[in-house]
XYZ file of C-alpha atoms in Angstrom:
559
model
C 76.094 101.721 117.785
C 77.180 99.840 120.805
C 80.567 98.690 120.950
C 81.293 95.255 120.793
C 85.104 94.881 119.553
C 86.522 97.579 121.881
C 83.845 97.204 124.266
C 86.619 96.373 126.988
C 89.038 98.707 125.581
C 88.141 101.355 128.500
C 88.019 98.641 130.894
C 91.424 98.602 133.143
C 93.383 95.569 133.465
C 91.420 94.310 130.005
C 94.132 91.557 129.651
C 93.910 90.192 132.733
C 92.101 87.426 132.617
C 90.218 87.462 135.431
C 88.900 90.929 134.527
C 88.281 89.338 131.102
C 85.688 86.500 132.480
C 84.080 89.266 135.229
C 83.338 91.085 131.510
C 81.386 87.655 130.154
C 85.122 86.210 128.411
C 85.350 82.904 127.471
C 81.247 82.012 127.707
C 80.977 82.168 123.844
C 83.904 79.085 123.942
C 81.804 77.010 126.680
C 78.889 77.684 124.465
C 80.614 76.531 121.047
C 82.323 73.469 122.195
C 79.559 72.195 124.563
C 76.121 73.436 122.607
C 77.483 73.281 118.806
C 79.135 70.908 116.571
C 81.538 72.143 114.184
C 79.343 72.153 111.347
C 76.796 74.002 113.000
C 79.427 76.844 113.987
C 80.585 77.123 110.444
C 76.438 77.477 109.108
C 76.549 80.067 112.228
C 79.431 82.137 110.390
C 78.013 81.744 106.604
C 75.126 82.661 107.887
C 76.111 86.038 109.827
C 77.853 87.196 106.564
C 81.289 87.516 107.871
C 84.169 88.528 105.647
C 87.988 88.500 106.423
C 88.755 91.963 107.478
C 92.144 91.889 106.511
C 91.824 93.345 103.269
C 90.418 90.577 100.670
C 86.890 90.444 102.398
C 86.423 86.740 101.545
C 83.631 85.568 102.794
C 84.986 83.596 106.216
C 82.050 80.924 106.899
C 83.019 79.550 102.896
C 86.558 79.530 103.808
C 86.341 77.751 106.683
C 84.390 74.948 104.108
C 87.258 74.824 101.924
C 89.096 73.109 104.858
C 89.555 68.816 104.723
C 86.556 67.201 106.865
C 88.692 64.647 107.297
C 89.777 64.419 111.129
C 92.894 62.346 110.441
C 94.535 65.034 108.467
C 96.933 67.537 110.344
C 95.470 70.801 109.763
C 96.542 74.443 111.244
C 95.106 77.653 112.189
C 97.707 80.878 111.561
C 96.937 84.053 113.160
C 97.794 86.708 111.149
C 98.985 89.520 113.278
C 101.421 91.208 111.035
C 99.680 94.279 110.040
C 102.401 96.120 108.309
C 100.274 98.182 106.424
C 100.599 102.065 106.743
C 98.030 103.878 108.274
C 96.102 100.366 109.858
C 96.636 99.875 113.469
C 93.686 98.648 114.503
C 94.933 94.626 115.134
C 97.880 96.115 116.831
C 95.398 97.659 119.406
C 93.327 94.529 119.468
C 96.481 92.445 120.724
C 97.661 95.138 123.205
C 93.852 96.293 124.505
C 91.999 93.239 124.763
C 93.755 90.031 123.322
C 91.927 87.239 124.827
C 88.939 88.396 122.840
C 90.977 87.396 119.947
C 92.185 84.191 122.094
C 88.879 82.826 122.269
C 88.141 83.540 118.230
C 91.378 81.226 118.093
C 89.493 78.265 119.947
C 86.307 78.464 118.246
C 87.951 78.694 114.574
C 89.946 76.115 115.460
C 87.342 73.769 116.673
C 85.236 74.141 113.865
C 87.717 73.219 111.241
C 89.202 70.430 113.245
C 92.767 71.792 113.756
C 94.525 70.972 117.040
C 97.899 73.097 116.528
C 97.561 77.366 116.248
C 100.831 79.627 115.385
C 100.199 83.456 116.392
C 102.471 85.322 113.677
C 103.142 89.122 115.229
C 105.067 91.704 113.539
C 108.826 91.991 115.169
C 108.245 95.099 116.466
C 105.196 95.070 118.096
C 106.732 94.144 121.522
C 103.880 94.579 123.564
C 101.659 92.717 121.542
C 103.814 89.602 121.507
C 104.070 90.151 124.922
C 100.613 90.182 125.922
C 99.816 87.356 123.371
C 102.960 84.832 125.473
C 100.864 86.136 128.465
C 97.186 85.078 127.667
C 97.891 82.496 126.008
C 99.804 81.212 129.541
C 97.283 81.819 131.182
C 94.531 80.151 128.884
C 96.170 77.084 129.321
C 96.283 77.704 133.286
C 92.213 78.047 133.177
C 91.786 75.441 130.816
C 90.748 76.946 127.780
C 94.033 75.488 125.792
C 95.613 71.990 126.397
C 94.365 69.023 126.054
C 90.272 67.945 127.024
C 89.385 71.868 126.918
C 86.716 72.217 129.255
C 86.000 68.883 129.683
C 85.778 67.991 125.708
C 87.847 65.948 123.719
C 89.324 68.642 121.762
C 92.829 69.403 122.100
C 94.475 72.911 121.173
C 98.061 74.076 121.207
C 99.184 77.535 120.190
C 102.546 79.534 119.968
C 104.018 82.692 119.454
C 106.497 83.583 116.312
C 107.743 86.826 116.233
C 108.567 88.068 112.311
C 111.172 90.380 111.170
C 109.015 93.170 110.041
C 108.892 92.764 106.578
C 105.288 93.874 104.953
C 105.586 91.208 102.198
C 105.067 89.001 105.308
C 101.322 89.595 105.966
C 100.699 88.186 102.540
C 99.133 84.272 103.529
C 101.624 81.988 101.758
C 104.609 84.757 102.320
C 103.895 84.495 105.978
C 103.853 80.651 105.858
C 107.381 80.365 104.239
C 108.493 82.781 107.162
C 106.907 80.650 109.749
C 108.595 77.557 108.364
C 111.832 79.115 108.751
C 112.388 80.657 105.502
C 112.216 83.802 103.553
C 109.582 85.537 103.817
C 108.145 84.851 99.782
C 104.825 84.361 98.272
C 104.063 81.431 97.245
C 102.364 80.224 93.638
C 98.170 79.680 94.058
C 96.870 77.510 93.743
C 96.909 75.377 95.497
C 95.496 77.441 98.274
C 96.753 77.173 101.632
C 93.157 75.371 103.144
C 94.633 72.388 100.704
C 98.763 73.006 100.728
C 99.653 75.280 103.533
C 101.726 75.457 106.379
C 104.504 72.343 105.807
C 102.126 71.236 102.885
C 99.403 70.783 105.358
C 95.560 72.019 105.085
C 95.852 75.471 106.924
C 93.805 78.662 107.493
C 95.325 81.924 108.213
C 93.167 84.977 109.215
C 93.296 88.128 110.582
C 93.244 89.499 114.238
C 89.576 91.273 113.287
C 87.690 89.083 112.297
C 89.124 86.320 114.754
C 87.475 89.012 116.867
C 84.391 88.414 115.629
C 83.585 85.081 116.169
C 82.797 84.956 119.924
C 80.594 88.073 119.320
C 78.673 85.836 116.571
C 78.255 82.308 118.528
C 77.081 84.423 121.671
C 74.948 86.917 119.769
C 73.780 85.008 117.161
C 74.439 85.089 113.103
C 71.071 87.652 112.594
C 72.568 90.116 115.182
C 75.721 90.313 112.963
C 73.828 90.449 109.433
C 71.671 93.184 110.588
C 74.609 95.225 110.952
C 75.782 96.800 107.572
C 75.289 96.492 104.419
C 73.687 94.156 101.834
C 77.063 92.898 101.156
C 79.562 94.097 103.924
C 77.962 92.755 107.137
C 79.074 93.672 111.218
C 80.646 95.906 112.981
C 83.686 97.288 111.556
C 86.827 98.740 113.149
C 88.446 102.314 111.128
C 91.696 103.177 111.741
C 91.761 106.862 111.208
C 94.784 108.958 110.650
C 96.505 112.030 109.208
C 94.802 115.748 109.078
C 92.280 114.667 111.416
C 91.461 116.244 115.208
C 90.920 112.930 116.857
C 92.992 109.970 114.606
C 91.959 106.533 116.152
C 90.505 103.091 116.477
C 86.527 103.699 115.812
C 84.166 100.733 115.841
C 80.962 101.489 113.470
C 78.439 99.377 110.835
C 79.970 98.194 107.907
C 78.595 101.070 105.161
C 79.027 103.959 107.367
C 79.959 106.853 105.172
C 83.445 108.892 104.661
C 81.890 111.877 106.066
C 80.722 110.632 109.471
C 83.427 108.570 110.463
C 86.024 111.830 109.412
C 83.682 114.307 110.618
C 81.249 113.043 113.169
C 83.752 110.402 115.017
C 87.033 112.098 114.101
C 86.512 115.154 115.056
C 86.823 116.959 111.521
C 90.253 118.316 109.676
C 92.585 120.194 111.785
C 92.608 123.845 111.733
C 89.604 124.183 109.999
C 91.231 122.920 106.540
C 89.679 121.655 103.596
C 90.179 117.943 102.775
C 91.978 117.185 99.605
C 92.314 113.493 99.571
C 91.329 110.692 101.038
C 93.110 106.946 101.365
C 89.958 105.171 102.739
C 91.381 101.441 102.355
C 94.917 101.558 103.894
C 98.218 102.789 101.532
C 97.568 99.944 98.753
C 94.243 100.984 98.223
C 93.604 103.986 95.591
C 93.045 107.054 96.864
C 89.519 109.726 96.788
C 89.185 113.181 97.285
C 86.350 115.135 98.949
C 83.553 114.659 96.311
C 83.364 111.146 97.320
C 82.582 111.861 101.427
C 79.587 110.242 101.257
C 80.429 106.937 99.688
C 79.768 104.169 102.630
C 82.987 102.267 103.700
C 81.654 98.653 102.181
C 83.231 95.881 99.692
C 80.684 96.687 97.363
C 80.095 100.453 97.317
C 84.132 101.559 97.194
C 84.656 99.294 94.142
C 81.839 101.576 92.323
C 84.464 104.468 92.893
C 87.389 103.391 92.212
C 89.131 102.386 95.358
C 88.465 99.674 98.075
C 87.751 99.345 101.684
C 91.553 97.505 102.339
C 92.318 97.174 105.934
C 89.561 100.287 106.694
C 92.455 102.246 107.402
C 91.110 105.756 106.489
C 94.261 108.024 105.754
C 93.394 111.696 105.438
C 95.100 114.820 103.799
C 94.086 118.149 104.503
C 94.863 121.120 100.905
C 97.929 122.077 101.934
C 99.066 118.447 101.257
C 101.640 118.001 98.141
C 99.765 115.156 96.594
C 103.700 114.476 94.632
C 106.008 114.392 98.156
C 102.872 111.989 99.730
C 103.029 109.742 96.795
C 105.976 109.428 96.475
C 107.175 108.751 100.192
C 104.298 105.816 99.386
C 106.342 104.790 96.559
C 109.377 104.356 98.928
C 107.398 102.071 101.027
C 106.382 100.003 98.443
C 110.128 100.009 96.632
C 111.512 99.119 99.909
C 109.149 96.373 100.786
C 109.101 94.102 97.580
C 110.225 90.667 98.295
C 112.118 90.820 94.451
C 110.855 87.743 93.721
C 109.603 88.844 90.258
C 111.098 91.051 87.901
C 108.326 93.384 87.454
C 107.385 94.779 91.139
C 111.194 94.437 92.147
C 112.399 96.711 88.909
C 108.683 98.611 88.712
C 108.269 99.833 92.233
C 111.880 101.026 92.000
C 111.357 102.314 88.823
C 108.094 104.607 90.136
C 110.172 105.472 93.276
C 112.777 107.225 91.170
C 110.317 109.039 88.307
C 108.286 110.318 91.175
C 111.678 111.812 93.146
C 112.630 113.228 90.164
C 109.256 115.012 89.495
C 109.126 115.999 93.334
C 112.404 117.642 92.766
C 111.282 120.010 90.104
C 113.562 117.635 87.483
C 110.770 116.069 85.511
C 109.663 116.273 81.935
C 106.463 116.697 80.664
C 106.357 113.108 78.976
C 107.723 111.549 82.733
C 103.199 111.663 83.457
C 102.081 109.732 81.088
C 105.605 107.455 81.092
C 104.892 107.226 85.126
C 100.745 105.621 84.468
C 102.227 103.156 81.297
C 104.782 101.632 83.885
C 102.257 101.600 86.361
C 99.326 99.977 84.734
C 102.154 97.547 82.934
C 102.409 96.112 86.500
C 98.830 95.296 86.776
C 98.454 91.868 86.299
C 102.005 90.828 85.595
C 103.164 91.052 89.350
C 103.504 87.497 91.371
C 101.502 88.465 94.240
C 99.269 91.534 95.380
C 101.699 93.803 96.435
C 103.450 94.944 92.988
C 99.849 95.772 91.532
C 98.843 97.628 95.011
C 102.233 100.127 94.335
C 100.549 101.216 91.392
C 97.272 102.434 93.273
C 98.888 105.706 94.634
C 100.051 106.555 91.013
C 97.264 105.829 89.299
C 94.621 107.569 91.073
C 96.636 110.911 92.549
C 97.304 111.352 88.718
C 93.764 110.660 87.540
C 92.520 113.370 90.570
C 95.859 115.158 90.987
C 97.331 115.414 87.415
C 97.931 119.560 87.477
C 100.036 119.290 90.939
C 102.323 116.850 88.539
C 102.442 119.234 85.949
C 102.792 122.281 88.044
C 105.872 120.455 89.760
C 107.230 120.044 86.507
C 106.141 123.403 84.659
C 106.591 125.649 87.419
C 109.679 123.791 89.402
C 107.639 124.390 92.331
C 104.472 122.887 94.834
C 100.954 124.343 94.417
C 100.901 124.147 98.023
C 103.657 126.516 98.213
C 104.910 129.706 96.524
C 108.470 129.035 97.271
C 110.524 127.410 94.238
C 111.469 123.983 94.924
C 115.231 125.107 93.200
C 115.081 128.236 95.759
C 114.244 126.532 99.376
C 117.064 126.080 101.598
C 118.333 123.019 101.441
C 117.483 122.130 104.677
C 116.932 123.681 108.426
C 118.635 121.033 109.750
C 120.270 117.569 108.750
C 118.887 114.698 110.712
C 120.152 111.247 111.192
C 117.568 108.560 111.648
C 118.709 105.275 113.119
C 116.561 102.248 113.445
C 116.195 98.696 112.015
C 112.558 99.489 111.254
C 112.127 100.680 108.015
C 108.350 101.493 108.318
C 109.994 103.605 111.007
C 112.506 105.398 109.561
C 109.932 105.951 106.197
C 107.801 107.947 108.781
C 110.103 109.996 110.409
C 111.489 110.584 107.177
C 107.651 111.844 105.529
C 107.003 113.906 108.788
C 110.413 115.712 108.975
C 111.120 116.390 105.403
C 107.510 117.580 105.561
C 108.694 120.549 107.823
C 111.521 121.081 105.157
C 114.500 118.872 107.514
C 117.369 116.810 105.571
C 117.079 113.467 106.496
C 119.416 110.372 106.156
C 118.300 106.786 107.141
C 120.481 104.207 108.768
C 119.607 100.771 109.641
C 121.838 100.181 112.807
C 124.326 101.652 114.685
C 127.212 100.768 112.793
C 125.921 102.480 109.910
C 124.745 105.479 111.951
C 128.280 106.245 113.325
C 129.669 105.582 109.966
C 126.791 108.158 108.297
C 127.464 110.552 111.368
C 131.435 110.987 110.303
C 130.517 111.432 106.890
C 127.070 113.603 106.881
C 127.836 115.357 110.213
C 124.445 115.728 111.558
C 122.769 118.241 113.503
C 121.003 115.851 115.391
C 120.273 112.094 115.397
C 117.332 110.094 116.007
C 117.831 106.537 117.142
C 116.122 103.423 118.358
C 117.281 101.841 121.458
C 117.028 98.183 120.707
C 118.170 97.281 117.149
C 117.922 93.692 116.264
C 121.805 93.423 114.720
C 125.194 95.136 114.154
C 125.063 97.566 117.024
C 121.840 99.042 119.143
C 121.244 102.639 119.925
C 122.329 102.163 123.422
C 125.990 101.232 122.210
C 126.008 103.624 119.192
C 125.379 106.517 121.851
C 128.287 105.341 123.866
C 130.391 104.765 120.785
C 129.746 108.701 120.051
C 131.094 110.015 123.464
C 134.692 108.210 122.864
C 134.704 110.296 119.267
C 135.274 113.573 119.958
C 133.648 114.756 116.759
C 130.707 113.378 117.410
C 130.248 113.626 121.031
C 128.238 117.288 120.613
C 125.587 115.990 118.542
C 122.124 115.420 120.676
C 120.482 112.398 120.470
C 116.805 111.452 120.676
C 116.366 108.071 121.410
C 113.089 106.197 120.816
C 111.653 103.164 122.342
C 108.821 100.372 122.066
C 109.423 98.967 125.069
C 108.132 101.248 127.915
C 105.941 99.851 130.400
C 107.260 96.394 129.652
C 109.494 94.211 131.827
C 112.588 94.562 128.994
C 112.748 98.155 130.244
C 114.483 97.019 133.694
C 117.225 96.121 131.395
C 118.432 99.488 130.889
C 118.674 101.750 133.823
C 118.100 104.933 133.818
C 121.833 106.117 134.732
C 122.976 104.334 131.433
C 121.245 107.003 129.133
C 123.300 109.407 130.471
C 124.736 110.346 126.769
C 120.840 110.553 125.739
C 119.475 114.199 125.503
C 115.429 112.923 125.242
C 113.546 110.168 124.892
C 110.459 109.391 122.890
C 107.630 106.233 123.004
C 106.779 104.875 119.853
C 104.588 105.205 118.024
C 105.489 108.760 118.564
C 102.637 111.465 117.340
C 104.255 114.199 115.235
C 103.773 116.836 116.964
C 105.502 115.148 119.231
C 108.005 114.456 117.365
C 108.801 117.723 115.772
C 108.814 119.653 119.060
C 111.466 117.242 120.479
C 113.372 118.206 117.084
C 112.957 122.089 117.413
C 114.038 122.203 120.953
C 117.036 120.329 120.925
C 118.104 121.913 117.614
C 117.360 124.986 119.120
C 119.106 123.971 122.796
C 122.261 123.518 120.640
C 122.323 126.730 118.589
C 122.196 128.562 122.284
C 125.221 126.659 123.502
């Protein structure tokens, strides 16, 4: 298939927009708001079949219906750019590789549901992205496509930027709407839905970077180019965010309904080393997980369902047989624990509740009955949670037991993983002991899966503060820490710290960073990382990763 969302992701300069227009940007807004009223663009979008592509696939043409006609009513367009959810990266690369695509799905939503104010929402730590998003949308206004009388019309459009703080709940609608009003970041109670009581109780509609993406493609193309792609059901193109045991992990762009096997195989390049698969997360972490016999299942709302699981964000995590099914669920489990909002008593005491049966079980301390005690507090969740994210924690459990259930039981029988011969009780406690500093808890949750993985010690800290204060007490071989940390103290200063303690002024540091390339780089010359032994780019591959660990462990045992 032809690429038409990352159709200008080889293109250089993609951002610029200049290069954008040379590439045919911007003529699908001249076309909307000179050729179409906004009826006629929302027919256009029921028509093509479009559904939100941020997880709940509702249909988008219906939702933008549910919006007021009424032009004297203040209404809002949020852009949804969050995307905290593990393994999905594919709005992330939409922002940073081609953003004014998503720019001009802005306009055109906006003009056909009558809202004159737009509030780009970005995940904190995607500094690139909310860079490039202050930097289009500066320049849109420049050319004309934002302001007031856009392209000679009478309709007016303002947009922003607000950055978030990271947290996951956050990327739920209403939970992002209390964070962009200046709260915490809490679901709300629906109904009423946020096209009726949304942003500061106005008529708003939120929606994701993807399928904002979409909508030039549609008014330019046409609705039957986009419903001829896919499925009965799940229509368009479709962008799958592949990752884990796979030769080529990436962004792929293919018809809705293409199957497990071809985008893992024929696009990804197959399973590293040869290896087997064992399971598969095709959906994104909150979606339940497959295993092999279910490769030829097509990615689509309607045929996942039939199998247990859903398509999610499209974010297709894979693990190859020597995967413990028990350590990958439960580092899930830690995400999930870590990441309720608390707002209701069953996700903020069941995720925690999961988190701990699962370490125990991991660790070779569970009981027989902790199984079947682990799927009745699960499925007790299900339906009793406030919002989605208590009854998504449960999807992990649920299905790696229903697959999985003898790699529980052999943890518990046998003290020890079926992908390993060595007793859990009898493995060194560690090679090493690694510190891990950053206010990114996604972050740190990562670092933590991929080291402990390759049998390191790990202890998380969210700032420097803490890190010097767990570097006295743990005594690290070696410490892993973020430059720019958003409170307390930053990498920069905890490194500096280190050098006036002389007990801590031998341990090497990696420091990581988000913001190469990018003008908040010139704020830290290079002569000032002079207590720094290496640096890393996030997001940093593992491999990566793990060879930066080796060779300055091993640097230090030769001094």
């Amino acid at each position: 298939m032809e690429k038409t969302l990352l159709k200008n992701f080889d293109v250089p300069h993609s951002g610029n927009i200049d290069v954008y227009i040379a590439h045919g940007g911007y003529q699908a807004v001249n076309k909307a708001l000179i050729n179409f009223k906004p009826k006629q663009i929302i027919e256009l979008i029921k028509n093509s079949g479009l559904r939100g592509r941020g997880g709940a696939g509702f249909p988008t043409g219906l939702k933008w219906e549910l919006m007021p006609d009424d032009p004297d009513v203040t209404k809002y367009l949020v852009v949804n750019t969050d995307e905290g959810e593990p393994g999905t990266f594919k709005d992330r690369y939409l922002v940073e590789k081609d953003p004014h695509q998503v720019l001009e799905g802005v306009i055109i939503t906006a003009y056909a549901v009558g809202a004159h104010r737009a509030f780009v929402y970005i995940r904190g730590e995607f500094f690139s992205g909310a860079k490039n998003w202050i930097k289009v949308i500066a320049d849109a206004y420049e050319r004309g496509f934002l302001g007031e009388n856009i392209l000679g019309t009478k309709f007016n459009l303002d947009v922003s930027v607000h950055r978030g703080a990271g947290a996951y709940i956050c990327g739920e609608e209403t939970a992002l709407l209390e964070s962009l009003e200046g709260k915490r970041g809490i679901p709300r109670l629906k109904p009423p839905y946020p096209s009726k009581v949304g942003l500061w109780a106005q008529p708003t509609l939120v929606h994701n970077v993807e399928t904002l993406a979409c909508v030039p493609h549609i008014i330019l193309k046409g609705s039957e180019w986009f419903a001829n792609i896919g499925t009965k059901e799940s229509k368009g193109p479709k962008i799958f965010c592949v990752s884990g045991h796979v030769e080529k992990p990436g962004n792929y762009e293919l018809p809705m309904g293409t199957t497990l096997r071809e985008i893992i195989y024929e696009h990804a390049g197959g399973i590293k080393n040869g290896r087997k698969i064992k399971a598969i997360i095709p959906g994104g972490a909150s979606t339940p997980m497959l295993t092999s016999e279910h490769l030829d299942v097509p990615m689509a709302f309607e045929s996942l369902p039939k199998v247990g699981s859903m398509l999610g964000t499209g974010a297709v995590i894979v693990m190859d047989d020597n995967t413990c099914i028990v350590n990958a669920v439960t580092h899930l489990a830690k995400f999930f624990a870590h990441e309720s909002c608390g707002k209701c008593a069953p996700c903020r005491i069941g995720t925690r509740t999961m988190m701990k049966l699962l370490g125990k079980i991991e660790a070779g301390k569970g009981r027989d009955e902790d199984i079947d005690l682990l799927l009745d507090l699960a499925n007790s969740l299900r339906g009793t949670t406030f919002c989605p994210l208590g009854e998504a924690s449960t999807n992990p459990v649920i299905s790696s037991i229903k697959y999985f259930r003898d790699e529980y039981e052999y943890h518990i029988k046998k003290k020890q993983c079926m992908t390993t011969e060595v007793p859990i009780s009898d493995k060194p406690e560690s090679v090493a002991k690694i510190l891990v500093v950053d206010d990114d808890p996604d972050f740190v949750e990562i670092t933590r899966f991929i080291l402990e993985s390759n049998n390191y010690k790990v202890i998380g800290a969210s700032n420097g503060s803490e890190g010097i204060a767990k570097a006295k007490e743990e005594e690290p071989d070696l410490i892993i820490s973020d430059i720019m940390m958003s409170s307390v103290l930053d990498g920069l200063d905890m490194s500096w710290k280190m050098q006036e303690d002389e007990k801590l002024k031998h341990i090497p540091i990696i420091m990581v960073t988000s913001i190469a390339n990018t003008d908040y780089a010139s704020l830290f010359p290079t002569d000032q990382y002079i207590h720094v032994d290496e640096f890393l780019f996030k997001p940093v591959p593992p491999d990566k990763l793990l060879d930066a660990v080796k060779r300055m462990l091993s640097s230090k045992v030769s001094v």
